[in-house]
């Protein structure tokens, strides 16, 4: 008895280009919140310097991620069907803009650079980042039909 030869193909999706710079940007911007809290609790100037550097690197990586998002959209790796995709894009832009204003606030002198405005903007940016992470996860789940990538 002979068995028919069948071939199975496994589709391997190319990872999104935005993934790495976006995740590192989110880590830097969330780290700025932690260093702002440390400055608020200790008043040690070193923490404001750390916050400024983390915001700067987070914004630079966010700009790289924005370019990668455009490439992902035009190559079909990020589909903007429905409101979920657009909400994801708008949320990422909002987090970037809030962090940009936060960087401007952190350029001020000492205590005024963090408390209360800088700390508040860091909290808002961190909340937006968490919401965008959940939206990104929902987009992946929607695209794969509930299967993990």
PDB file of C-alpha atoms in Angstrom:
ATOM      1  CA  UNK A   1       0.000   0.000   0.000  1.00  0.00           C
ATOM      2  CA  UNK A   2       1.372   3.379  -0.951  1.00  0.00           C
ATOM      3  CA  UNK A   3       0.637   6.583   0.795  1.00  0.00           C
ATOM      4  CA  UNK A   4       0.274   9.845  -1.068  1.00  0.00           C
ATOM      5  CA  UNK A   5       3.051  12.317  -0.503  1.00  0.00           C
ATOM      6  CA  UNK A   6       1.798  15.471   1.085  1.00  0.00           C
ATOM      7  CA  UNK A   7       3.720  18.629   1.632  1.00  0.00           C
ATOM      8  CA  UNK A   8       3.045  20.984   4.409  1.00  0.00           C
ATOM      9  CA  UNK A   9       4.297  24.511   4.428  1.00  0.00           C
ATOM     10  CA  UNK A  10       4.779  26.557   7.511  1.00  0.00           C
ATOM     11  CA  UNK A  11       4.265  30.243   6.994  1.00  0.00           C
ATOM     12  CA  UNK A  12       6.828  32.222   8.915  1.00  0.00           C
ATOM     13  CA  UNK A  13       5.752  35.801   9.290  1.00  0.00           C
ATOM     14  CA  UNK A  14       8.459  38.398   9.116  1.00  0.00           C
ATOM     15  CA  UNK A  15       8.765  40.198  12.432  1.00  0.00           C
ATOM     16  CA  UNK A  16       7.674  43.817  12.397  1.00  0.00           C
ATOM     17  CA  UNK A  17      10.484  46.320  11.949  1.00  0.00           C
ATOM     18  CA  UNK A  18       8.988  48.618  14.580  1.00  0.00           C
ATOM     19  CA  UNK A  19       9.293  46.030  17.331  1.00  0.00           C
ATOM     20  CA  UNK A  20      12.830  46.582  18.625  1.00  0.00           C
ATOM     21  CA  UNK A  21      13.060  50.400  18.576  1.00  0.00           C
ATOM     22  CA  UNK A  22       9.513  50.694  19.902  1.00  0.00           C
ATOM     23  CA  UNK A  23      10.191  48.375  22.841  1.00  0.00           C
ATOM     24  CA  UNK A  24      13.468  50.069  23.740  1.00  0.00           C
ATOM     25  CA  UNK A  25      11.809  53.477  23.445  1.00  0.00           C
ATOM     26  CA  UNK A  26       9.041  52.327  25.785  1.00  0.00           C
ATOM     27  CA  UNK A  27      11.652  51.023  28.241  1.00  0.00           C
ATOM     28  CA  UNK A  28      13.508  54.351  28.234  1.00  0.00           C
ATOM     29  CA  UNK A  29      10.355  56.419  28.654  1.00  0.00           C
ATOM     30  CA  UNK A  30       9.103  54.184  31.455  1.00  0.00           C
ATOM     31  CA  UNK A  31      12.549  54.350  33.045  1.00  0.00           C
ATOM     32  CA  UNK A  32      12.226  58.145  33.042  1.00  0.00           C
ATOM     33  CA  UNK A  33       9.163  57.738  35.251  1.00  0.00           C
ATOM     34  CA  UNK A  34      11.164  55.621  37.690  1.00  0.00           C
ATOM     35  CA  UNK A  35      14.021  58.130  37.836  1.00  0.00           C
ATOM     36  CA  UNK A  36      11.526  60.981  38.288  1.00  0.00           C
ATOM     37  CA  UNK A  37      10.034  59.143  41.251  1.00  0.00           C
ATOM     38  CA  UNK A  38      13.539  58.596  42.642  1.00  0.00           C
ATOM     39  CA  UNK A  39      14.282  62.332  42.323  1.00  0.00           C
ATOM     40  CA  UNK A  40      10.952  63.251  43.896  1.00  0.00           C
ATOM     41  CA  UNK A  41      11.738  61.034  46.905  1.00  0.00           C
ATOM     42  CA  UNK A  42      15.462  61.902  47.312  1.00  0.00           C
ATOM     43  CA  UNK A  43      16.048  65.333  45.645  1.00  0.00           C
ATOM     44  CA  UNK A  44      19.346  63.954  44.326  1.00  0.00           C
ATOM     45  CA  UNK A  45      20.298  65.819  41.111  1.00  0.00           C
ATOM     46  CA  UNK A  46      21.734  62.671  39.535  1.00  0.00           C
ATOM     47  CA  UNK A  47      18.168  61.382  38.975  1.00  0.00           C
ATOM     48  CA  UNK A  48      17.174  64.418  36.896  1.00  0.00           C
ATOM     49  CA  UNK A  49      20.181  63.807  34.664  1.00  0.00           C
ATOM     50  CA  UNK A  50      19.159  60.180  34.268  1.00  0.00           C
ATOM     51  CA  UNK A  51      15.610  61.256  33.410  1.00  0.00           C
ATOM     52  CA  UNK A  52      16.843  63.703  30.785  1.00  0.00           C
ATOM     53  CA  UNK A  53      19.049  61.053  29.170  1.00  0.00           C
ATOM     54  CA  UNK A  54      16.323  58.416  29.230  1.00  0.00           C
ATOM     55  CA  UNK A  55      13.859  60.854  27.660  1.00  0.00           C
ATOM     56  CA  UNK A  56      16.381  61.793  24.972  1.00  0.00           C
ATOM     57  CA  UNK A  57      17.145  58.186  24.049  1.00  0.00           C
ATOM     58  CA  UNK A  58      13.475  57.242  24.269  1.00  0.00           C
ATOM     59  CA  UNK A  59      12.558  60.017  21.835  1.00  0.00           C
ATOM     60  CA  UNK A  60      15.374  59.137  19.424  1.00  0.00           C
ATOM     61  CA  UNK A  61      14.343  55.482  19.424  1.00  0.00           C
ATOM     62  CA  UNK A  62      10.698  56.569  19.113  1.00  0.00           C
ATOM     63  CA  UNK A  63      11.592  58.517  15.978  1.00  0.00           C
ATOM     64  CA  UNK A  64      13.301  55.416  14.553  1.00  0.00           C
ATOM     65  CA  UNK A  65      10.234  53.377  15.478  1.00  0.00           C
ATOM     66  CA  UNK A  66       8.000  55.890  13.659  1.00  0.00           C
ATOM     67  CA  UNK A  67      10.024  55.388  10.486  1.00  0.00           C
ATOM     68  CA  UNK A  68       9.796  51.617  10.981  1.00  0.00           C
ATOM     69  CA  UNK A  69       6.023  51.878  11.487  1.00  0.00           C
ATOM     70  CA  UNK A  70       5.692  53.626   8.145  1.00  0.00           C
ATOM     71  CA  UNK A  71       7.720  50.858   6.512  1.00  0.00           C
ATOM     72  CA  UNK A  72       5.548  48.242   8.258  1.00  0.00           C
ATOM     73  CA  UNK A  73       2.372  49.932   7.042  1.00  0.00           C
ATOM     74  CA  UNK A  74       3.531  50.165   3.434  1.00  0.00           C
ATOM     75  CA  UNK A  75       4.924  46.620   3.401  1.00  0.00           C
ATOM     76  CA  UNK A  76       1.730  45.169   4.859  1.00  0.00           C
ATOM     77  CA  UNK A  77       3.202  44.047   8.195  1.00  0.00           C
ATOM     78  CA  UNK A  78       0.915  46.449  10.061  1.00  0.00           C
ATOM     79  CA  UNK A  79      -2.645  46.433   8.815  1.00  0.00           C
ATOM     80  CA  UNK A  80      -4.763  49.384   9.842  1.00  0.00           C
ATOM     81  CA  UNK A  81      -8.131  47.745   9.329  1.00  0.00           C
ATOM     82  CA  UNK A  82     -10.775  49.066  11.654  1.00  0.00           C
ATOM     83  CA  UNK A  83     -10.340  51.432  14.523  1.00  0.00           C
ATOM     84  CA  UNK A  84      -7.932  49.324  16.548  1.00  0.00           C
ATOM     85  CA  UNK A  85      -4.956  49.920  14.265  1.00  0.00           C
ATOM     86  CA  UNK A  86      -5.592  53.619  14.015  1.00  0.00           C
ATOM     87  CA  UNK A  87      -6.039  53.870  17.784  1.00  0.00           C
ATOM     88  CA  UNK A  88      -2.659  52.137  18.159  1.00  0.00           C
ATOM     89  CA  UNK A  89      -0.987  54.668  15.836  1.00  0.00           C
ATOM     90  CA  UNK A  90      -2.645  57.664  17.520  1.00  0.00           C
ATOM     91  CA  UNK A  91      -1.730  56.323  20.963  1.00  0.00           C
ATOM     92  CA  UNK A  92       1.924  55.960  19.994  1.00  0.00           C
ATOM     93  CA  UNK A  93       1.967  59.488  18.584  1.00  0.00           C
ATOM     94  CA  UNK A  94       0.350  60.781  21.789  1.00  0.00           C
ATOM     95  CA  UNK A  95       2.976  59.044  23.948  1.00  0.00           C
ATOM     96  CA  UNK A  96       5.728  60.543  21.773  1.00  0.00           C
ATOM     97  CA  UNK A  97       4.285  64.076  21.985  1.00  0.00           C
ATOM     98  CA  UNK A  98       3.767  63.862  25.763  1.00  0.00           C
ATOM     99  CA  UNK A  99       7.354  62.635  26.145  1.00  0.00           C
ATOM    100  CA  UNK A 100       8.631  65.456  23.929  1.00  0.00           C
ATOM    101  CA  UNK A 101       6.920  68.015  26.166  1.00  0.00           C
ATOM    102  CA  UNK A 102       8.336  66.143  29.146  1.00  0.00           C
ATOM    103  CA  UNK A 103      11.841  66.503  27.712  1.00  0.00           C
ATOM    104  CA  UNK A 104      11.289  70.246  27.384  1.00  0.00           C
ATOM    105  CA  UNK A 105      10.086  70.402  30.998  1.00  0.00           C
ATOM    106  CA  UNK A 106      13.129  68.412  32.129  1.00  0.00           C
ATOM    107  CA  UNK A 107      15.431  70.967  30.529  1.00  0.00           C
ATOM    108  CA  UNK A 108      14.475  73.408  33.286  1.00  0.00           C
ATOM    109  CA  UNK A 109      16.397  73.826  36.482  1.00  0.00           C
ATOM    110  CA  UNK A 110      16.419  71.254  39.303  1.00  0.00           C
ATOM    111  CA  UNK A 111      13.213  70.763  41.316  1.00  0.00           C
ATOM    112  CA  UNK A 112      11.011  72.580  38.782  1.00  0.00           C
ATOM    113  CA  UNK A 113      12.111  70.140  36.089  1.00  0.00           C
ATOM    114  CA  UNK A 114      10.492  67.178  37.807  1.00  0.00           C
ATOM    115  CA  UNK A 115       7.988  68.154  40.462  1.00  0.00           C
ATOM    116  CA  UNK A 116       5.085  68.275  39.683  1.00  0.00           C
ATOM    117  CA  UNK A 117       4.877  68.740  35.892  1.00  0.00           C
ATOM    118  CA  UNK A 118       7.677  66.406  34.803  1.00  0.00           C
ATOM    119  CA  UNK A 119       6.479  63.647  37.088  1.00  0.00           C
ATOM    120  CA  UNK A 120       2.901  64.050  35.869  1.00  0.00           C
ATOM    121  CA  UNK A 121       3.953  63.913  32.214  1.00  0.00           C
ATOM    122  CA  UNK A 122       6.060  60.812  32.920  1.00  0.00           C
ATOM    123  CA  UNK A 123       3.033  59.121  34.494  1.00  0.00           C
ATOM    124  CA  UNK A 124       0.825  60.060  31.516  1.00  0.00           C
ATOM    125  CA  UNK A 125       3.439  58.750  29.068  1.00  0.00           C
ATOM    126  CA  UNK A 126       3.796  55.475  30.995  1.00  0.00           C
ATOM    127  CA  UNK A 127       0.017  54.972  31.060  1.00  0.00           C
ATOM    128  CA  UNK A 128      -0.157  55.635  27.308  1.00  0.00           C
ATOM    129  CA  UNK A 129       2.659  53.145  26.724  1.00  0.00           C
ATOM    130  CA  UNK A 130       0.822  50.438  28.685  1.00  0.00           C
ATOM    131  CA  UNK A 131      -2.403  51.122  26.767  1.00  0.00           C
ATOM    132  CA  UNK A 132      -0.511  50.978  23.452  1.00  0.00           C
ATOM    133  CA  UNK A 133       1.130  47.710  24.465  1.00  0.00           C
ATOM    134  CA  UNK A 134      -2.317  46.232  25.104  1.00  0.00           C
ATOM    135  CA  UNK A 135      -3.553  47.563  21.763  1.00  0.00           C
ATOM    136  CA  UNK A 136      -0.529  46.098  19.984  1.00  0.00           C
ATOM    137  CA  UNK A 137      -1.181  42.741  21.623  1.00  0.00           C
ATOM    138  CA  UNK A 138      -4.844  42.932  20.547  1.00  0.00           C
ATOM    139  CA  UNK A 139      -3.804  43.712  16.958  1.00  0.00           C
ATOM    140  CA  UNK A 140      -1.537  40.649  16.902  1.00  0.00           C
ATOM    141  CA  UNK A 141      -4.298  38.469  18.351  1.00  0.00           C
ATOM    142  CA  UNK A 142      -6.744  39.846  15.781  1.00  0.00           C
ATOM    143  CA  UNK A 143      -4.345  39.220  12.900  1.00  0.00           C
ATOM    144  CA  UNK A 144      -3.485  35.675  13.935  1.00  0.00           C
ATOM    145  CA  UNK A 145      -7.009  34.725  14.897  1.00  0.00           C
ATOM    146  CA  UNK A 146      -6.139  34.191  18.548  1.00  0.00           C
ATOM    147  CA  UNK A 147      -2.949  32.217  17.906  1.00  0.00           C
ATOM    148  CA  UNK A 148       0.301  33.494  19.338  1.00  0.00           C
ATOM    149  CA  UNK A 149       3.082  34.448  16.943  1.00  0.00           C
TER     150      UNK A 149
END
